[in-house]
Amino acid sequence: MLSRLFSEVLPDVQRLAADWVEGAENEACKDKAGEHEPCDLDDDLDEPLEGSSRAESEMADDDEDDDDDGDDDEAEEECEDGNSEGKPKKRGPKKRKMTPARAERSKVRRMKANTRERTRMHDLNSALDSLRKVVPCYSKTQKLSKIETLRLAKNYILALGEILRNGKRPDVVAYVQMLCKGLSQPTTNLVAGCLQLNTRNFVTEPCADGARFHMPSSPFSAHPYSYRCSRISSPHYQPGGGALNVRGHSYGSGYEGVYPPGGTSPDYNSADYEAAHSPPVCLNGGLSGRQQEPSETDRNYHYSMHYSGLTTSRPSHSIPYGPSGARSGGAHSENIPPFHDVHLHHDRAPPYEDLNAFFHN
DNA sequence: TAGGCCATCTGGTCCT
DNA sequence: AGGACCAGATGGCCTA
């Protein structure tokens, strides 16, 4: 079984990783080729920089002059540094007097450095965007923050590695739990929504440092790294979404602590919850994190779940909430995670389907 | 209005 | 000397 896993799944994952890297490199090349204009500000800065190149050439002319007065500067510096108070002489390069030409040169250098720094940060952001597109949840309109992207990517890698290492299908909740480890609540909601899970299911009672989730029978539970509470810091957080009964696990006890005051414990054995880990149709709602009002064209972008383990099969398990989700206050709004236009990817089908098999066999 | 996130500027350090 | 990288400071934007 394990060898079959590694022989069949690992190549796909490796191919996926290779595609990913290649894609990121291509994107970087595109950026370099100017297909992607990094920022208008660059244009703004081109003006002074062009002027500065002129200044630079003037600078070259000034150099001799500078060198000439350099001696004077040094002389002046000597005087300034002079041990008039008996202090030891300063070592290292002497400070040169800031002549107007030198000041100008310094300014030009600084501007060039700023431009380089901007470009560098744009490249870095491009790489982050590439990363956003391959982590489990992606939305062009509601981007994950940088830090959340990195955290989710790390968890994703660990989760996939864990699947390969164990060679067996992990529990869906444990998988999501692993993905959400250390993520903020909005991101946790997002990921859970992408995977059609209720965050209640992987939030345990408030834990002090080091506390673990209560995940009975979790296939990951024996792993050296612990699944700490993703700190539910937001006081506004209201657990949403329908809880579920994942393969007979009872997640009722141990989770009551996070129910809304006055809320009732869901029936984990009901058909509704059984349906919760089914392919999502379209969940409306909003990410409580950074949110940009989508433009008319952007409305066509959706959250996408790259690990589409819950996506492709069993369409009959469509979740009973549709486009009129939490925001519109539909009948199920209390149980609907606040996700906006959650859609699923099918663009990476082959390798993911293999992985999906872990969850659907 | 506070807090989170971000882009940008800036100076320092290290390396070539 | 100049470029890459880094971290701190700052101000803008957005959301709760």
GROMACS .gro file of C-alpha atoms (C1' of nucleotides) in nm:
model
  393
    1MET     CA    1   0.000   0.000   0.000
    2LEU     CA    2   0.268   0.241   0.102
    3SER     CA    3   0.488   0.162  -0.190
    4ARG     CA    4   0.194   0.203  -0.422
    5LEU     CA    5   0.128   0.536  -0.267
    6PHE     CA    6   0.476   0.657  -0.317
    7SER     CA    7   0.501   0.522  -0.664
    8GLU     CA    8   0.173   0.672  -0.777
    9VAL     CA    9   0.118   0.982  -0.574
   10LEU     CA   10   0.465   1.107  -0.512
   11PRO     CA   11   0.548   1.160  -0.879
   12ASP     CA   12   0.234   1.361  -0.917
   13VAL     CA   13   0.315   1.574  -0.619
   14GLN     CA   14   0.665   1.621  -0.747
   15ARG     CA   15   0.533   1.714  -1.086
   16LEU     CA   16   0.298   1.957  -0.921
   17ALA     CA   17   0.581   2.111  -0.728
   18ALA     CA   18   0.785   2.135  -1.044
   19ASP     CA   19   0.497   2.300  -1.225
   20TRP     CA   20   0.460   2.538  -0.943
   21VAL     CA   21   0.823   2.638  -0.943
   22GLU     CA   22   0.821   2.664  -1.319
   23GLY     CA   23   0.513   2.879  -1.309
   24ALA     CA   24   0.662   3.108  -1.053
   25GLU     CA   25   0.974   3.139  -1.260
   26ASN     CA   26   0.777   3.213  -1.570
   27GLU     CA   27   0.587   3.477  -1.387
   28ALA     CA   28   0.907   3.629  -1.265
   29CYS     CA   29   1.035   3.628  -1.621
   30LYS     CA   30   0.718   3.795  -1.738
   31ASP     CA   31   0.765   4.059  -1.476
   32LYS     CA   32   1.118   4.111  -1.585
   33ALA     CA   33   1.009   4.133  -1.944
   34GLY     CA   34   0.781   4.416  -1.853
   35GLU     CA   35   0.455   4.237  -1.916
   36HIS     CA   36   0.363   4.319  -1.568
   37GLU     CA   37   0.405   4.681  -1.485
   38PRO     CA   38   0.491   4.672  -1.121
   39CYS     CA   39   0.362   5.001  -1.009
   40ASP     CA   40   0.271   5.342  -1.131
   41LEU     CA   41   0.499   5.486  -0.876
   42ASP     CA   42   0.786   5.355  -1.073
   43ASP     CA   43   0.677   5.570  -1.358
   44ASP     CA   44   0.658   5.861  -1.130
   45LEU     CA   45   1.005   5.796  -1.017
   46ASP     CA   46   1.142   5.747  -1.360
   47GLU     CA   47   1.128   6.116  -1.409
   48PRO     CA   48   1.364   6.213  -1.135
   49LEU     CA   49   1.576   5.912  -1.213
   50GLU     CA   50   1.617   6.013  -1.571
   51GLY     CA   51   1.716   6.347  -1.444
   52SER     CA   52   1.940   6.174  -1.205
   53SER     CA   53   2.120   5.989  -1.479
   54ARG     CA   54   2.203   6.322  -1.616
   55ALA     CA   55   2.315   6.420  -1.275
   56GLU     CA   56   2.520   6.106  -1.266
   57SER     CA   57   2.702   6.197  -1.580
   58GLU     CA   58   2.757   6.539  -1.440
   59MET     CA   59   2.875   6.366  -1.134
   60ALA     CA   60   3.146   6.194  -1.329
   61ASP     CA   61   3.264   6.531  -1.434
   62ASP     CA   62   3.244   6.649  -1.082
   63ASP     CA   63   3.452   6.365  -0.960
   64GLU     CA   64   3.777   6.529  -1.041
   65ASP     CA   65   3.659   6.839  -0.874
   66ASP     CA   66   3.553   6.636  -0.580
   67ASP     CA   67   3.884   6.469  -0.565
   68ASP     CA   68   4.038   6.804  -0.576
   69ASP     CA   69   3.841   6.942  -0.294
   70GLY     CA   70   3.855   6.604  -0.130
   71ASP     CA   71   4.193   6.689   0.002
   72ASP     CA   72   4.053   7.003   0.138
   73ASP     CA   73   3.774   6.806   0.295
   74GLU     CA   74   4.017   6.572   0.452
   75ALA     CA   75   4.209   6.857   0.575
   76GLU     CA   76   3.898   7.006   0.721
   77GLU     CA   77   3.802   6.673   0.864
   78GLU     CA   78   4.140   6.644   1.022
   79CYS     CA   79   4.079   6.973   1.183
   80GLU     CA   80   3.736   6.875   1.301
   81ASP     CA   81   3.856   6.545   1.431
   82GLY     CA   82   4.163   6.700   1.565
   83ASN     CA   83   4.249   6.585   1.913
   84SER     CA   84   4.179   6.916   2.057
   85GLU     CA   85   4.034   6.741   2.361
   86GLY     CA   86   4.289   6.467   2.371
   87LYS     CA   87   4.049   6.208   2.234
   88PRO     CA   88   4.198   5.922   2.033
   89LYS     CA   89   4.195   5.977   1.662
   90LYS     CA   90   3.902   5.815   1.484
   91ARG     CA   91   3.979   5.520   1.268
   92GLY     CA   92   3.834   5.422   0.941
   93PRO     CA   93   3.740   5.635   0.647
   94LYS     CA   94   3.724   5.995   0.729
   95LYS     CA   95   3.405   6.178   0.686
   96ARG     CA   96   3.409   6.396   0.389
   97LYS     CA   97   3.251   6.729   0.381
   98MET     CA   98   2.919   6.720   0.204
   99THR     CA   99   2.970   6.939  -0.094
  100PRO     CA  100   2.667   7.017  -0.308
  101ALA     CA  101   2.795   6.782  -0.576
  102ARG     CA  102   2.842   6.505  -0.327
  103ALA     CA  103   2.502   6.567  -0.180
  104GLU     CA  104   2.355   6.545  -0.525
  105ARG     CA  105   2.536   6.221  -0.590
  106SER     CA  106   2.419   6.080  -0.263
  107LYS     CA  107   2.067   6.176  -0.351
  108VAL     CA  108   2.092   6.001  -0.684
  109ARG     CA  109   2.233   5.695  -0.522
  110ARG     CA  110   1.956   5.695  -0.272
  111MET     CA  111   1.693   5.723  -0.541
  112LYS     CA  112   1.845   5.438  -0.735
  113ALA     CA  113   1.853   5.231  -0.422
  114ASN     CA  114   1.490   5.314  -0.358
  115THR     CA  115   1.395   5.202  -0.705
  116ARG     CA  116   1.585   4.880  -0.664
  117GLU     CA  117   1.425   4.821  -0.331
  118ARG     CA  118   1.081   4.880  -0.476
  119THR     CA  119   1.151   4.639  -0.758
  120ARG     CA  120   1.279   4.385  -0.514
  121MET     CA  121   0.967   4.413  -0.305
  122HIS     CA  122   0.750   4.386  -0.615
  123ASP     CA  123   0.930   4.067  -0.710
  124LEU     CA  124   0.880   3.940  -0.363
  125ASN     CA  125   0.511   4.021  -0.382
  126SER     CA  126   0.486   3.849  -0.719
  127ALA     CA  127   0.633   3.540  -0.565
  128LEU     CA  128   0.384   3.568  -0.284
  129ASP     CA  129   0.102   3.596  -0.533
  130SER     CA  130   0.227   3.282  -0.701
  131LEU     CA  131   0.224   3.116  -0.366
  132ARG     CA  132  -0.128   3.238  -0.295
  133LYS     CA  133  -0.245   3.066  -0.608
  134VAL     CA  134  -0.123   2.727  -0.502
  135VAL     CA  135  -0.223   2.719  -0.140
  136PRO     CA  136  -0.561   2.565  -0.065
  137CYS     CA  137  -0.772   2.877  -0.079
  138TYR     CA  138  -0.726   3.146  -0.334
  139SER     CA  139  -0.922   3.456  -0.408
  140LYS     CA  140  -0.814   3.737  -0.629
  141THR     CA  141  -1.048   3.978  -0.458
  142GLN     CA  142  -0.981   3.886  -0.099
  143LYS     CA  143  -0.620   3.800  -0.081
  144LEU     CA  144  -0.466   3.628   0.213
  145SER     CA  145  -0.223   3.849   0.390
  146LYS     CA  146   0.144   3.780   0.340
  147ILE     CA  147   0.193   3.622   0.675
  148GLU     CA  148  -0.118   3.407   0.642
  149THR     CA  149  -0.011   3.296   0.298
  150LEU     CA  150   0.322   3.182   0.430
  151ARG     CA  151   0.167   3.007   0.726
  152LEU     CA  152  -0.092   2.833   0.517
  153ALA     CA  153   0.169   2.728   0.264
  154LYS     CA  154   0.382   2.582   0.537
  155ASN     CA  155   0.088   2.392   0.680
  156TYR     CA  156  -0.010   2.274   0.338
  157ILE     CA  157   0.333   2.132   0.271
  158LEU     CA  158   0.337   1.963   0.607
  159ALA     CA  159  -0.007   1.818   0.550
  160LEU     CA  160   0.079   1.680   0.209
  161GLY     CA  161   0.401   1.541   0.343
  162GLU     CA  162   0.214   1.381   0.624
  163ILE     CA  163  -0.024   1.216   0.383
  164LEU     CA  164   0.261   1.073   0.184
  165ARG     CA  165   0.448   0.968   0.489
  166ASN     CA  166   0.160   0.792   0.653
  167GLY     CA  167   0.037   0.645   0.333
  168LYS     CA  168  -0.315   0.651   0.450
  169ARG     CA  169  -0.612   0.872   0.425
  170PRO     CA  170  -0.622   1.131   0.698
  171ASP     CA  171  -0.930   1.250   0.864
  172VAL     CA  172  -1.082   1.545   0.685
  173VAL     CA  173  -1.112   1.746   1.001
  174ALA     CA  174  -0.758   1.666   1.097
  175TYR     CA  175  -0.647   1.775   0.756
  176VAL     CA  176  -0.821   2.108   0.785
  177GLN     CA  177  -0.701   2.140   1.137
  178MET     CA  178  -0.349   2.093   1.018
  179LEU     CA  179  -0.392   2.346   0.746
  180CYS     CA  180  -0.526   2.597   0.989
  181LYS     CA  181  -0.263   2.555   1.250
  182GLY     CA  182  -0.152   2.897   1.364
  183LEU     CA  183  -0.373   3.080   1.119
  184SER     CA  184  -0.588   3.371   1.215
  185GLN     CA  185  -0.956   3.315   1.262
  186PRO     CA  186  -1.058   3.477   0.933
  187THR     CA  187  -0.815   3.259   0.745
  188THR     CA  188  -0.926   2.957   0.940
  189ASN     CA  189  -1.280   3.037   0.842
  190LEU     CA  190  -1.177   3.072   0.485
  191VAL     CA  191  -0.996   2.743   0.472
  192ALA     CA  192  -1.273   2.569   0.657
  193GLY     CA  193  -1.521   2.718   0.419
  194CYS     CA  194  -1.322   2.601   0.124
  195LEU     CA  195  -1.329   2.257   0.273
  196GLN     CA  196  -1.687   2.288   0.382
  197LEU     CA  197  -1.612   2.240   0.746
  198ASN     CA  198  -1.734   2.413   1.047
  199THR     CA  199  -1.458   2.579   1.240
  200ARG     CA  200  -1.628   2.450   1.551
  201ASN     CA  201  -1.498   2.113   1.463
  202PHE     CA  202  -1.136   2.197   1.499
  203VAL     CA  203  -1.153   2.454   1.769
  204THR     CA  204  -1.109   2.315   2.109
  205GLU     CA  205  -1.154   2.484   2.438
  206PRO     CA  206  -0.936   2.785   2.499
  207CYS     CA  207  -0.598   2.644   2.552
  208ALA     CA  208  -0.298   2.768   2.726
  209ASP     CA  209   0.025   2.745   2.542
  210GLY     CA  210   0.077   2.402   2.401
  211ALA     CA  211  -0.271   2.267   2.434
  212ARG     CA  212  -0.381   2.031   2.164
  213PHE     CA  213  -0.692   1.993   1.970
  214HIS     CA  214  -0.921   1.722   2.073
  215MET     CA  215  -0.908   1.504   1.773
  216PRO     CA  216  -0.990   1.152   1.868
  217SER     CA  217  -0.871   0.902   1.616
  218SER     CA  218  -0.697   1.166   1.418
  219PRO     CA  219  -0.456   1.000   1.186
  220PHE     CA  220  -0.214   1.280   1.257
  221SER     CA  221  -0.239   1.257   1.628
  222ALA     CA  222   0.074   1.057   1.672
  223HIS     CA  223   0.285   1.296   1.481
  224PRO     CA  224   0.564   1.474   1.659
  225TYR     CA  225   0.429   1.815   1.585
  226SER     CA  226   0.136   1.906   1.790
  227TYR     CA  227  -0.177   2.069   1.667
  228ARG     CA  228  -0.202   2.369   1.878
  229CYS     CA  229  -0.495   2.592   1.907
  230SER     CA  230  -0.512   2.836   1.630
  231ARG     CA  231  -0.566   3.122   1.860
  232ILE     CA  232  -0.916   3.244   1.836
  233SER     CA  233  -0.835   3.595   1.917
  234SER     CA  234  -1.117   3.783   1.761
  235PRO     CA  235  -1.384   3.871   2.011
  236HIS     CA  236  -1.617   3.909   1.721
  237TYR     CA  237  -1.566   3.561   1.604
  238GLN     CA  238  -1.881   3.363   1.583
  239PRO     CA  239  -1.841   3.010   1.487
  240GLY     CA  240  -2.029   2.958   1.173
  241GLY     CA  241  -2.105   2.676   0.947
  242GLY     CA  242  -2.268   2.349   1.013
  243ALA     CA  243  -2.075   2.102   1.212
  244LEU     CA  244  -2.034   1.762   1.076
  245ASN     CA  245  -1.999   1.407   1.164
  246VAL     CA  246  -1.678   1.298   1.011
  247ARG     CA  247  -1.673   0.927   0.964
  248GLY     CA  248  -1.838   0.851   1.287
  249HIS     CA  249  -1.618   1.069   1.504
  250SER     CA  250  -1.805   1.243   1.769
  251TYR     CA  251  -1.686   1.598   1.801
  252GLY     CA  252  -1.955   1.706   2.034
  253SER     CA  253  -1.776   1.691   2.363
  254GLY     CA  254  -1.493   1.928   2.397
  255TYR     CA  255  -1.626   2.183   2.156
  256GLU     CA  256  -1.918   2.320   2.341
  257GLY     CA  257  -1.695   2.582   2.489
  258VAL     CA  258  -1.686   2.773   2.167
  259TYR     CA  259  -2.049   2.773   2.087
  260PRO     CA  260  -2.216   3.106   2.086
  261PRO     CA  261  -2.383   3.190   2.410
  262GLY     CA  262  -2.725   3.043   2.405
  263GLY     CA  263  -2.642   2.843   2.099
  264THR     CA  264  -2.741   2.486   2.077
  265SER     CA  265  -2.519   2.199   2.008
  266PRO     CA  266  -2.567   2.079   1.657
  267ASP     CA  267  -2.675   1.732   1.579
  268TYR     CA  268  -2.362   1.584   1.438
  269ASN     CA  269  -2.539   1.281   1.320
  270SER     CA  270  -2.799   1.457   1.121
  271ALA     CA  271  -2.809   1.439   0.747
  272ASP     CA  272  -2.731   1.808   0.727
  273TYR     CA  273  -2.401   1.762   0.890
  274GLU     CA  274  -2.327   1.453   0.700
  275ALA     CA  275  -2.363   1.665   0.393
  276ALA     CA  276  -2.127   1.924   0.520
  277HIS     CA  277  -1.817   1.770   0.372
  278SER     CA  278  -1.962   1.757   0.033
  279PRO     CA  279  -1.869   1.961  -0.267
  280PRO     CA  280  -1.960   2.320  -0.210
  281VAL     CA  281  -2.183   2.492  -0.450
  282CYS     CA  282  -2.138   2.854  -0.377
  283LEU     CA  283  -2.107   2.992  -0.031
  284ASN     CA  284  -2.173   3.353   0.014
  285GLY     CA  285  -2.042   3.556   0.294
  286GLY     CA  286  -1.738   3.760   0.363
  287LEU     CA  287  -1.390   3.718   0.487
  288SER     CA  288  -1.349   3.914   0.797
  289GLY     CA  289  -0.998   4.001   0.707
  290ARG     CA  290  -0.878   4.243   0.451
  291GLN     CA  291  -1.147   4.284   0.198
  292GLN     CA  292  -1.163   4.479  -0.117
  293GLU     CA  293  -1.486   4.561  -0.281
  294PRO     CA  294  -1.473   4.355  -0.592
  295SER     CA  295  -1.498   4.536  -0.914
  296GLU     CA  296  -1.748   4.429  -1.171
  297THR     CA  297  -1.487   4.225  -1.349
  298ASP     CA  298  -1.339   4.089  -1.033
  299ARG     CA  299  -1.666   3.944  -0.928
  300ASN     CA  300  -1.594   3.655  -1.150
  301TYR     CA  301  -1.303   3.550  -0.937
  302HIS     CA  302  -1.373   3.315  -0.660
  303TYR     CA  303  -1.221   3.147  -0.372
  304SER     CA  304  -1.069   2.835  -0.492
  305MET     CA  305  -0.969   2.529  -0.311
  306HIS     CA  306  -0.660   2.380  -0.454
  307TYR     CA  307  -0.665   2.082  -0.239
  308SER     CA  308  -0.998   1.985  -0.375
  309GLY     CA  309  -1.033   1.677  -0.173
  310LEU     CA  310  -1.395   1.747  -0.116
  311THR     CA  311  -1.475   1.876  -0.450
  312THR     CA  312  -1.518   1.642  -0.729
  313SER     CA  313  -1.723   1.355  -0.617
  314ARG     CA  314  -2.058   1.298  -0.463
  315PRO     CA  315  -2.237   1.593  -0.612
  316SER     CA  316  -2.554   1.476  -0.455
  317HIS     CA  317  -2.423   1.603  -0.126
  318SER     CA  318  -2.460   1.961  -0.223
  319ILE     CA  319  -2.476   2.182   0.072
  320PRO     CA  320  -2.820   2.317   0.132
  321TYR     CA  321  -2.711   2.677   0.131
  322GLY     CA  322  -2.662   2.855  -0.191
  323PRO     CA  323  -2.586   3.203  -0.310
  324SER     CA  324  -2.804   3.352  -0.042
  325GLY     CA  325  -2.571   3.260   0.235
  326ALA     CA  326  -2.475   3.422   0.557
  327ARG     CA  327  -2.483   3.775   0.430
  328SER     CA  328  -2.832   3.756   0.304
  329GLY     CA  329  -2.945   3.607   0.629
  330GLY     CA  330  -3.090   3.295   0.482
  331ALA     CA  331  -3.239   3.018   0.684
  332HIS     CA  332  -2.900   2.857   0.730
  333SER     CA  333  -2.706   3.169   0.791
  334GLU     CA  334  -2.625   3.077   1.146
  335ASN     CA  335  -2.460   2.767   1.027
  336ILE     CA  336  -2.286   2.906   0.729
  337PRO     CA  337  -1.930   3.012   0.742
  338PRO     CA  338  -1.895   3.361   0.609
  339PHE     CA  339  -1.744   3.284   0.277
  340HIS     CA  340  -1.789   3.469  -0.036
  341ASP     CA  341  -1.824   3.290  -0.361
  342VAL     CA  342  -1.633   2.988  -0.263
  343HIS     CA  343  -1.555   2.791  -0.568
  344LEU     CA  344  -1.338   2.503  -0.639
  345HIS     CA  345  -1.050   2.445  -0.867
  346HIS     CA  346  -1.041   2.175  -1.120
  347ASP     CA  347  -0.739   2.295  -1.301
  348ARG     CA  348  -0.502   2.072  -1.122
  349ALA     CA  349  -0.700   1.761  -1.143
  350PRO     CA  350  -0.462   1.473  -1.196
  351PRO     CA  351  -0.229   1.494  -0.899
  352TYR     CA  352  -0.499   1.620  -0.671
  353GLU     CA  353  -0.738   1.351  -0.758
  354ASP     CA  354  -0.487   1.102  -0.640
  355LEU     CA  355  -0.464   1.283  -0.316
  356ASN     CA  356  -0.834   1.327  -0.304
  357ALA     CA  357  -0.867   0.957  -0.312
  358PHE     CA  358  -0.748   0.957   0.044
  359PHE     CA  359  -1.065   1.127   0.142
  360HIS     CA  360  -1.310   0.957  -0.081
  361ASN     CA  361  -1.229   0.591  -0.066
  362DT     C1'  362  -1.099   5.540   1.624
  363DA     C1'  363  -0.782   5.156   1.696
  364DG     C1'  364  -0.555   4.800   1.484
  365DG     C1'  365  -0.399   4.531   1.088
  366DC     C1'  366  -0.184   4.530   0.657
  367DC     C1'  367   0.075   4.732   0.315
  368DA     C1'  368   0.406   5.020   0.028
  369DT     C1'  369   0.775   5.303   0.048
  370DC     C1'  370   1.183   5.533   0.219
  371DT     C1'  371   1.598   5.497   0.459
  372DG     C1'  372   2.030   5.364   0.670
  373DG     C1'  373   2.310   4.975   0.789
  374DT     C1'  374   2.560   4.553   0.672
  375DC     C1'  375   2.760   4.221   0.381
  376DC     C1'  376   2.942   4.071  -0.049
  377DT     C1'  377   3.149   4.110  -0.510
  378DA     C1'  378   3.177   5.154  -0.535
  379DG     C1'  379   2.767   4.948  -0.602
  380DG     C1'  380   2.418   4.600  -0.544
  381DA     C1'  381   2.144   4.286  -0.249
  382DC     C1'  382   1.931   4.221   0.163
  383DC     C1'  383   1.737   4.356   0.592
  384DA     C1'  384   1.484   4.596   0.947
  385DG     C1'  385   1.290   5.021   1.140
  386DA     C1'  386   1.005   5.424   1.058
  387DT     C1'  387   0.623   5.634   0.850
  388DG     C1'  388   0.197   5.722   0.644
  389DG     C1'  389  -0.214   5.555   0.383
  390DC     C1'  390  -0.602   5.252   0.344
  391DC     C1'  391  -0.945   4.956   0.521
  392DT     C1'  392  -1.236   4.716   0.855
  393DA     C1'  393  -1.453   4.619   1.292
   0.00000   0.00000   0.00000
